[in-house]
CSV table of C-alpha atoms in Angstrom, one decimal:
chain,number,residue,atom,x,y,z
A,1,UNK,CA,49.4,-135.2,170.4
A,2,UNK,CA,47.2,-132.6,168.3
A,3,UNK,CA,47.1,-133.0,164.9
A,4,UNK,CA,45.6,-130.9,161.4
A,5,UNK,CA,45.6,-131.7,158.4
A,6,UNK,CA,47.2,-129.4,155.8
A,7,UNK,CA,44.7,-127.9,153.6
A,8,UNK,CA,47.0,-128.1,150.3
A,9,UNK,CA,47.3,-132.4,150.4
A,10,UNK,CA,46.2,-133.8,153.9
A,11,UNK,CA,49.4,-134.1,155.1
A,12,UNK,CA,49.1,-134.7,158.8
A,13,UNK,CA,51.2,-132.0,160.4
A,14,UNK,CA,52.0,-131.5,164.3
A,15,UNK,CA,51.7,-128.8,166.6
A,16,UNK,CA,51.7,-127.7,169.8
A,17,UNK,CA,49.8,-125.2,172.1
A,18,UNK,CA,50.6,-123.6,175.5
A,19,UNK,CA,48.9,-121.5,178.0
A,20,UNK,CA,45.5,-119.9,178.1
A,21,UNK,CA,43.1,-119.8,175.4
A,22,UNK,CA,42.2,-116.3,176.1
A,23,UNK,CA,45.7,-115.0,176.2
A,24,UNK,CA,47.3,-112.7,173.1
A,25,UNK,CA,48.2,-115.4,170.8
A,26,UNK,CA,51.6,-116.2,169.4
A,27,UNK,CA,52.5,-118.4,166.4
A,28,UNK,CA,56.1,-119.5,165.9
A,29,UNK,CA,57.3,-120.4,162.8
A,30,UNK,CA,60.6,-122.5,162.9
A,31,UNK,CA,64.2,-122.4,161.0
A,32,UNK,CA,64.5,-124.9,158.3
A,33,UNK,CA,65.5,-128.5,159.8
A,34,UNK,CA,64.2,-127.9,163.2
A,35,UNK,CA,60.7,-128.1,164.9
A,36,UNK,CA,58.8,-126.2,167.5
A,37,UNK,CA,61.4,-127.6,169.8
A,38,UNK,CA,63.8,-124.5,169.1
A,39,UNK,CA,61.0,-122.0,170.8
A,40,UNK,CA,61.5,-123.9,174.6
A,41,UNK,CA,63.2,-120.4,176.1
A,42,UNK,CA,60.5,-118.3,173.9
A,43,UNK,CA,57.4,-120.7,174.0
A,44,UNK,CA,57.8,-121.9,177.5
A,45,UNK,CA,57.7,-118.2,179.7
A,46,UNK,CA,55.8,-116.3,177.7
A,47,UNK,CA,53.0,-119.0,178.4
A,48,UNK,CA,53.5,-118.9,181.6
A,49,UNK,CA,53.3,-115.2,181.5
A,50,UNK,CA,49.9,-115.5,180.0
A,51,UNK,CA,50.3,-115.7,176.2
A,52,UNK,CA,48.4,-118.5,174.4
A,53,UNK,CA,52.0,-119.8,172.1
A,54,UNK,CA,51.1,-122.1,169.5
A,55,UNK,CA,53.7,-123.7,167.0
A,56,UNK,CA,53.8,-126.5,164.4
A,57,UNK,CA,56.2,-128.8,163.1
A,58,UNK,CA,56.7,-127.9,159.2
A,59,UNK,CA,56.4,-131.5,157.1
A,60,UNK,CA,59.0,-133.7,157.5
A,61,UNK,CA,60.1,-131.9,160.5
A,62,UNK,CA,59.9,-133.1,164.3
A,63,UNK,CA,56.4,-135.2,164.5
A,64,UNK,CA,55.2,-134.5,161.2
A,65,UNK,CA,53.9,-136.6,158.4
A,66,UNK,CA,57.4,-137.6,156.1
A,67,UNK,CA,55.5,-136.0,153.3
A,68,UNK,CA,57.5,-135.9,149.6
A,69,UNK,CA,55.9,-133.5,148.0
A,70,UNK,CA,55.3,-129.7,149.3
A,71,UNK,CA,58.6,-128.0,149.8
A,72,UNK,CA,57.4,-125.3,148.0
A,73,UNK,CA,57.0,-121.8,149.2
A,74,UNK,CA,53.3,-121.7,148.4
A,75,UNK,CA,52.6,-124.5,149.9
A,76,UNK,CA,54.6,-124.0,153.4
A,77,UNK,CA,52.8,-120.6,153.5
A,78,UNK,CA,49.0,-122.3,153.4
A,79,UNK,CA,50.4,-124.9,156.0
A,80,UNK,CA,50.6,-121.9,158.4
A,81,UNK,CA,47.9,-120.8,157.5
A,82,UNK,CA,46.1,-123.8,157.4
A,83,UNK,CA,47.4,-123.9,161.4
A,84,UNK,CA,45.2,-120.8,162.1
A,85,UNK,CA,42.3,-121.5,160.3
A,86,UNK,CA,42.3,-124.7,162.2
A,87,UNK,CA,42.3,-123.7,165.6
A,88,UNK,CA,40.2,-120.4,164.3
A,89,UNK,CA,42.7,-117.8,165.9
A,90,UNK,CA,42.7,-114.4,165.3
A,91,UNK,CA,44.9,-110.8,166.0
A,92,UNK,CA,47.5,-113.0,165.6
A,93,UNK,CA,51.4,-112.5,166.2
A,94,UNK,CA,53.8,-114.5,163.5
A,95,UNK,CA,56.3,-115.2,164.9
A,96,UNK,CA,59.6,-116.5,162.4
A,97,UNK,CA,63.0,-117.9,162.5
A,98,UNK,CA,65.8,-118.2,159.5
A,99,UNK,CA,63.6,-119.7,156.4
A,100,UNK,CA,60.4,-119.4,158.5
A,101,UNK,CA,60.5,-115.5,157.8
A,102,UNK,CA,59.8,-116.5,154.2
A,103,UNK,CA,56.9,-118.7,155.0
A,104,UNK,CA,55.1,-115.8,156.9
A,105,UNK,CA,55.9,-113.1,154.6
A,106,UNK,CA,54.1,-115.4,151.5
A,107,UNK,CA,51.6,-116.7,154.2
A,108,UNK,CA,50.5,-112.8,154.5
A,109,UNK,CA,51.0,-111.8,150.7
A,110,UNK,CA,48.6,-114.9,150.0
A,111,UNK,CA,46.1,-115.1,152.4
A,112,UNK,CA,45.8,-111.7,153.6
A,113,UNK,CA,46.2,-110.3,157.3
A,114,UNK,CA,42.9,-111.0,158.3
A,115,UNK,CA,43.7,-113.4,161.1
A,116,UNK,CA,47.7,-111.9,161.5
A,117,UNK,CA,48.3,-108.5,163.8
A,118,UNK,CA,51.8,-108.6,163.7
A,119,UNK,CA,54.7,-110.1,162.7
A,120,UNK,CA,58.4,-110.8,164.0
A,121,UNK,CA,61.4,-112.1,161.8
A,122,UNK,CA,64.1,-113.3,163.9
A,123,UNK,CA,67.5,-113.6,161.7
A,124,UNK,CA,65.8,-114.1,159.0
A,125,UNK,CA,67.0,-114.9,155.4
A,126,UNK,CA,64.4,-112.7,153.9
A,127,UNK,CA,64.6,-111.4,151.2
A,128,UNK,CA,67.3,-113.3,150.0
A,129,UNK,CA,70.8,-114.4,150.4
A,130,UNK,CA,71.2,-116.3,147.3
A,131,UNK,CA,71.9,-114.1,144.2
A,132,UNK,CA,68.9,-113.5,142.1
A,133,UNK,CA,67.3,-110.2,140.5
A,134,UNK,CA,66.6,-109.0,143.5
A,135,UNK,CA,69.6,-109.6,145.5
A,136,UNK,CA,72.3,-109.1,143.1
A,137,UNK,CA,75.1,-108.8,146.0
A,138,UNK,CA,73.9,-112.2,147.2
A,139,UNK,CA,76.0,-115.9,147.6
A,140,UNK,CA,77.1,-117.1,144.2
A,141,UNK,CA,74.8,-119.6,143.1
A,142,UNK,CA,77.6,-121.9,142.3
A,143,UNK,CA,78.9,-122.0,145.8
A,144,UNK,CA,75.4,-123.2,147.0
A,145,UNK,CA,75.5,-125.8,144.4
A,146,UNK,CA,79.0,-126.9,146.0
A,147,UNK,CA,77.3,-126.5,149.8
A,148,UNK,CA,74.7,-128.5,149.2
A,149,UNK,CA,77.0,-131.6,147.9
A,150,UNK,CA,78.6,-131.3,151.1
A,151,UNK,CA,75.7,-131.4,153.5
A,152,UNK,CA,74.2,-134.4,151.1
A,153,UNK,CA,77.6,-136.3,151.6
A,154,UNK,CA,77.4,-136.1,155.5
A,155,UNK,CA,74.5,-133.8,157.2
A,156,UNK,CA,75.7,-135.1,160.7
A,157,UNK,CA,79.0,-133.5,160.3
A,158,UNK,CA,78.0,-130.6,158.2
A,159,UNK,CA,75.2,-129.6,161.2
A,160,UNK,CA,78.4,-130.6,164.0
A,161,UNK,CA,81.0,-128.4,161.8
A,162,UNK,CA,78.7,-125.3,161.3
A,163,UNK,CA,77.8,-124.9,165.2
A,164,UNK,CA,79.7,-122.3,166.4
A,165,UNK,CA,79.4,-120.1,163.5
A,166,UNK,CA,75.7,-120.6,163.9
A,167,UNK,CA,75.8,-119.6,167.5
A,168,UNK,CA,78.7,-117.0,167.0
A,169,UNK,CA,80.4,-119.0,169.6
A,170,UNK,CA,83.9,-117.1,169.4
A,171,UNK,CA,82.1,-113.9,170.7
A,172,UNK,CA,81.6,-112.9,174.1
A,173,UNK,CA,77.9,-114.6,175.7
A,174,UNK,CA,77.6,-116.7,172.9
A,175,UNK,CA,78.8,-119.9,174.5
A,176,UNK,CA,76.3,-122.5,174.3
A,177,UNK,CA,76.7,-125.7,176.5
A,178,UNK,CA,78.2,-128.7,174.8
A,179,UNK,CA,75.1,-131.0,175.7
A,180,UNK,CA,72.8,-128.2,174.3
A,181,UNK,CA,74.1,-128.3,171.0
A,182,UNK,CA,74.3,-131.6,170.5
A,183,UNK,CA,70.6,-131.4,171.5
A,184,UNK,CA,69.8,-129.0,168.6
A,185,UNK,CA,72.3,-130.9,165.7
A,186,UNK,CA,69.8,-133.9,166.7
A,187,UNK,CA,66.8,-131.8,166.3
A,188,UNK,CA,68.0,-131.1,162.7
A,189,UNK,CA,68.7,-134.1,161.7
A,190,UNK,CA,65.4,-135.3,162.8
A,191,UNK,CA,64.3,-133.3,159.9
A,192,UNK,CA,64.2,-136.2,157.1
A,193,UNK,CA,66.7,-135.8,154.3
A,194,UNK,CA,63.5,-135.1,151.4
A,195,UNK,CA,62.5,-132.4,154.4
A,196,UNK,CA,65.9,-130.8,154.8
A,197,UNK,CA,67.0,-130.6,151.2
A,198,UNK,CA,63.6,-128.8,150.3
A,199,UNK,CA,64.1,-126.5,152.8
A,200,UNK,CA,67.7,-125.5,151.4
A,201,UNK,CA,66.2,-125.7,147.7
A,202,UNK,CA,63.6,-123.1,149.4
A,203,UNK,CA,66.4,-120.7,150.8
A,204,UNK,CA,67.8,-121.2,147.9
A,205,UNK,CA,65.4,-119.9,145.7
A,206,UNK,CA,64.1,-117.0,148.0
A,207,UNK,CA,63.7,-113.1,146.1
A,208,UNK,CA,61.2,-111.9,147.9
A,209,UNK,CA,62.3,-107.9,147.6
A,210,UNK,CA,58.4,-107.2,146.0
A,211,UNK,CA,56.2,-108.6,148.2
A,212,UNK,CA,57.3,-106.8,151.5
A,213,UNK,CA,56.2,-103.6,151.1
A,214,UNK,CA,52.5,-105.5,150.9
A,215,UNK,CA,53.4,-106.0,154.4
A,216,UNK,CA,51.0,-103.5,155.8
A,217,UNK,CA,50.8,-104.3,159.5
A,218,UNK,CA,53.6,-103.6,162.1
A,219,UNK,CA,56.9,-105.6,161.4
A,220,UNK,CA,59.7,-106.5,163.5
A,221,UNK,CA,63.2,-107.1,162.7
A,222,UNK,CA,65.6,-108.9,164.8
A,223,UNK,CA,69.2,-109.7,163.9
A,224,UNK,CA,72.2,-110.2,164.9
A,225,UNK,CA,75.6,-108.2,164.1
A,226,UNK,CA,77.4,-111.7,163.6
A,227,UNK,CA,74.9,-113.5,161.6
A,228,UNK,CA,76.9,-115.8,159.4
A,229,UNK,CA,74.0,-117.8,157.8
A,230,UNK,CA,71.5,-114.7,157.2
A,231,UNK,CA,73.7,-111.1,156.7
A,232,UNK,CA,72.3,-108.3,158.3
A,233,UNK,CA,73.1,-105.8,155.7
A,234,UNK,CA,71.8,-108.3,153.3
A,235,UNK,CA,69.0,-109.5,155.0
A,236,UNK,CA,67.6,-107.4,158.4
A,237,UNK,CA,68.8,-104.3,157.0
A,238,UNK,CA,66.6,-104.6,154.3
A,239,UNK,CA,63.2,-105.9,155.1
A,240,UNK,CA,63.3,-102.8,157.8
A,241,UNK,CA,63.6,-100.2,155.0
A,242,UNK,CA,61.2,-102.3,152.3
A,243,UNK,CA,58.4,-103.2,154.6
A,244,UNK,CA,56.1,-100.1,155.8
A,245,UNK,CA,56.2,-100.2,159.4
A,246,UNK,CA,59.2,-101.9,160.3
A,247,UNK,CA,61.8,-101.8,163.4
A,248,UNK,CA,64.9,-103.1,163.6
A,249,UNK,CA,66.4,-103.9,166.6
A,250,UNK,CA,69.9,-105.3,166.2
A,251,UNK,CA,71.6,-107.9,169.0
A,252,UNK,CA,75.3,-106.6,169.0
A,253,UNK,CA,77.3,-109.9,168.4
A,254,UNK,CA,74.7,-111.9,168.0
A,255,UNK,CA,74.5,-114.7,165.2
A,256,UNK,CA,71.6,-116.9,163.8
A,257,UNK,CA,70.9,-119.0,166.8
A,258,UNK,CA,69.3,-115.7,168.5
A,259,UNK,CA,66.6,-118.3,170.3
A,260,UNK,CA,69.6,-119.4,172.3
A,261,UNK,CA,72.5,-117.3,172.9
A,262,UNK,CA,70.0,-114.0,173.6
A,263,UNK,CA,67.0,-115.6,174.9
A,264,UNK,CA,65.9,-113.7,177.5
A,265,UNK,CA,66.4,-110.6,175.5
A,266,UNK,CA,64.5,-111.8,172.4
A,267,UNK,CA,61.9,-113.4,174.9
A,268,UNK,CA,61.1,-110.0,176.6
A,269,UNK,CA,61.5,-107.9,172.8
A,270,UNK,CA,59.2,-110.8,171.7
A,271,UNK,CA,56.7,-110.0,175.2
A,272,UNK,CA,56.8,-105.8,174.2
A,273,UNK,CA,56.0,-106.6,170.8
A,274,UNK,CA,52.6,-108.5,171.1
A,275,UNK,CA,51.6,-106.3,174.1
A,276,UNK,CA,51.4,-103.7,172.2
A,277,UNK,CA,49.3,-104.7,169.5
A,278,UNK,CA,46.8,-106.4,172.6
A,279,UNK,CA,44.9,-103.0,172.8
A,280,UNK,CA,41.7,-103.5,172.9
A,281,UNK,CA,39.6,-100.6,170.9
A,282,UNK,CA,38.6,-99.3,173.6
A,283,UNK,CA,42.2,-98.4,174.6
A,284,UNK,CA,42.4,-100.8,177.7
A,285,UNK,CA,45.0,-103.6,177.5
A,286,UNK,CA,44.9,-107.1,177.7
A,287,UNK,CA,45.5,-109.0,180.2
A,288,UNK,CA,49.0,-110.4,179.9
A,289,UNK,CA,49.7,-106.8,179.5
A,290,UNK,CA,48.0,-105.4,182.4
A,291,UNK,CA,49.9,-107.8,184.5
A,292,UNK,CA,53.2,-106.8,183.3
């Protein structure tokens, strides 16, 4: 199993990549709690379609170093980075989910988009959802506090009592099999519990309202109508109209799990995207492209 070492403390962090070196290269970035393993309907055609699809597992997540320290936003961000400095890969797209939106937004504002092309935030909590200067309409700091006792208390039931609103099960095409989400609650909790409460100490403490318009390559925005754990007026809606060339594309009652319940639709938004920033400067496309 590849391994690199992240450039901030050593820690040995995992990730994976799929189909051909020459392809347009994608880099997912996962939701807090889970690993690269969340891509599979993403990942898994789109490197068969010719896309080199690279993804890591964040510290403390899937077959990552149990690392302590690092939960931090800076230092998430240079992990990514550190993934693409590693394997030297260039006119890449970013590719987020959930929390992961933050660490490529602060990956880009710190390190510049030398290596980056493009970027995609699916349902992501970015800029906020907590209530800070710049989110004044978000969640009431206090009820975080409260959440957080809860999930501390019993993560397995927290994960197991928060699955349909995370799928937006109740609406029509959202049904996800039962074996299938008991597959992803045990991806979360694979996370380990220093991992998963930085990661929610990280959401919690996101305002990131000032660095997006720095975000001077093409953006885009998917989200769901539904989306219970990232609001789209709150969250989509607003990184469209901050960033400077943004699209949003909204997944009528979708909710955060995206990945899942619209796969094939995000797969084939996700395909469009990075095809068109693989023109070449000659104006000739690449070849995933070509094939299309």
């Amino acid at each position: 199993m590849p391994y690199y070492e992240s450039p901030v403390d050593g820690t040995r962090l995992h990730y994976v990549d799929h189909g051909p070196a020459t392809g347009p290269v994608a880099v997912f970035v996962s939701s807090a709690y889970m690993g690269h393993v969340m891509w599979e309907y993403q990942m898994l055609p789109l490197a068969e379609a010719g896309f080199r699809c690279v993804a890591l597992d964040r510290r403390g997540h899937g077959r990552s170093d149990d690392a302590w320290n690092g939960y931090d936003l800076d230092t998430l961000a240079d992990d990514v980075y550190g993934l693409l400095d590693h394997l030297d890969l260039r006119e890449v797209t970013l590719i987020s989910h959930s929390v992961g939106s933050g660490e490529v937004i602060r990956c880009l504002t710190r390190h510049g988009r030398d290596r980056m092309a493009r970027v995609a935030l699916v349902a992501g909590v970015s800029p906020g959802v907590v209530r800070s200067p710049g989110t004044p309409e978000g969640v009431d700091p206090e009820a975080v506090r409260a959440d957080d006792e809860v999930f501390r208390r019993d993560r397995a039931a927290y994960f197991t009592a928060l699955a349909d609103d995370f799928f937006a099960a109740h609406l029509p095409g959202n049904q996800m099999s039962p074996p299938y989400v008991r597959h992803l609650i045990d991806c979360c909790l694979s996370a380990t519990p220093r991992a998963a409460n930085g990661m929610r100490a990280v959401v919690a403490a996101l305002d990131m309202a000032d660095e997006l318009p720095a975000l001077d390559l093409p953006v885009l925005v998917v989200h769901g109508t539904h989306d219970t754990s990232a609001p789209l007026a709150l969250t989509g809606e607003r990184v469209a109209r901050l960033v400077p060339d943004g699209t949003l594309k909204v997944y009528e009652n979708g909710g955060h799990g995206l990945f899942a319940t619209h796969a094939a639709r995000l797969t084939a938004d996700l395909r469009e995207f990075i095809e068109a920033g693989a023109v070449r400067a000659d104006g000739s496309v690449g070849a995933a492209a070509a094939g299309r």
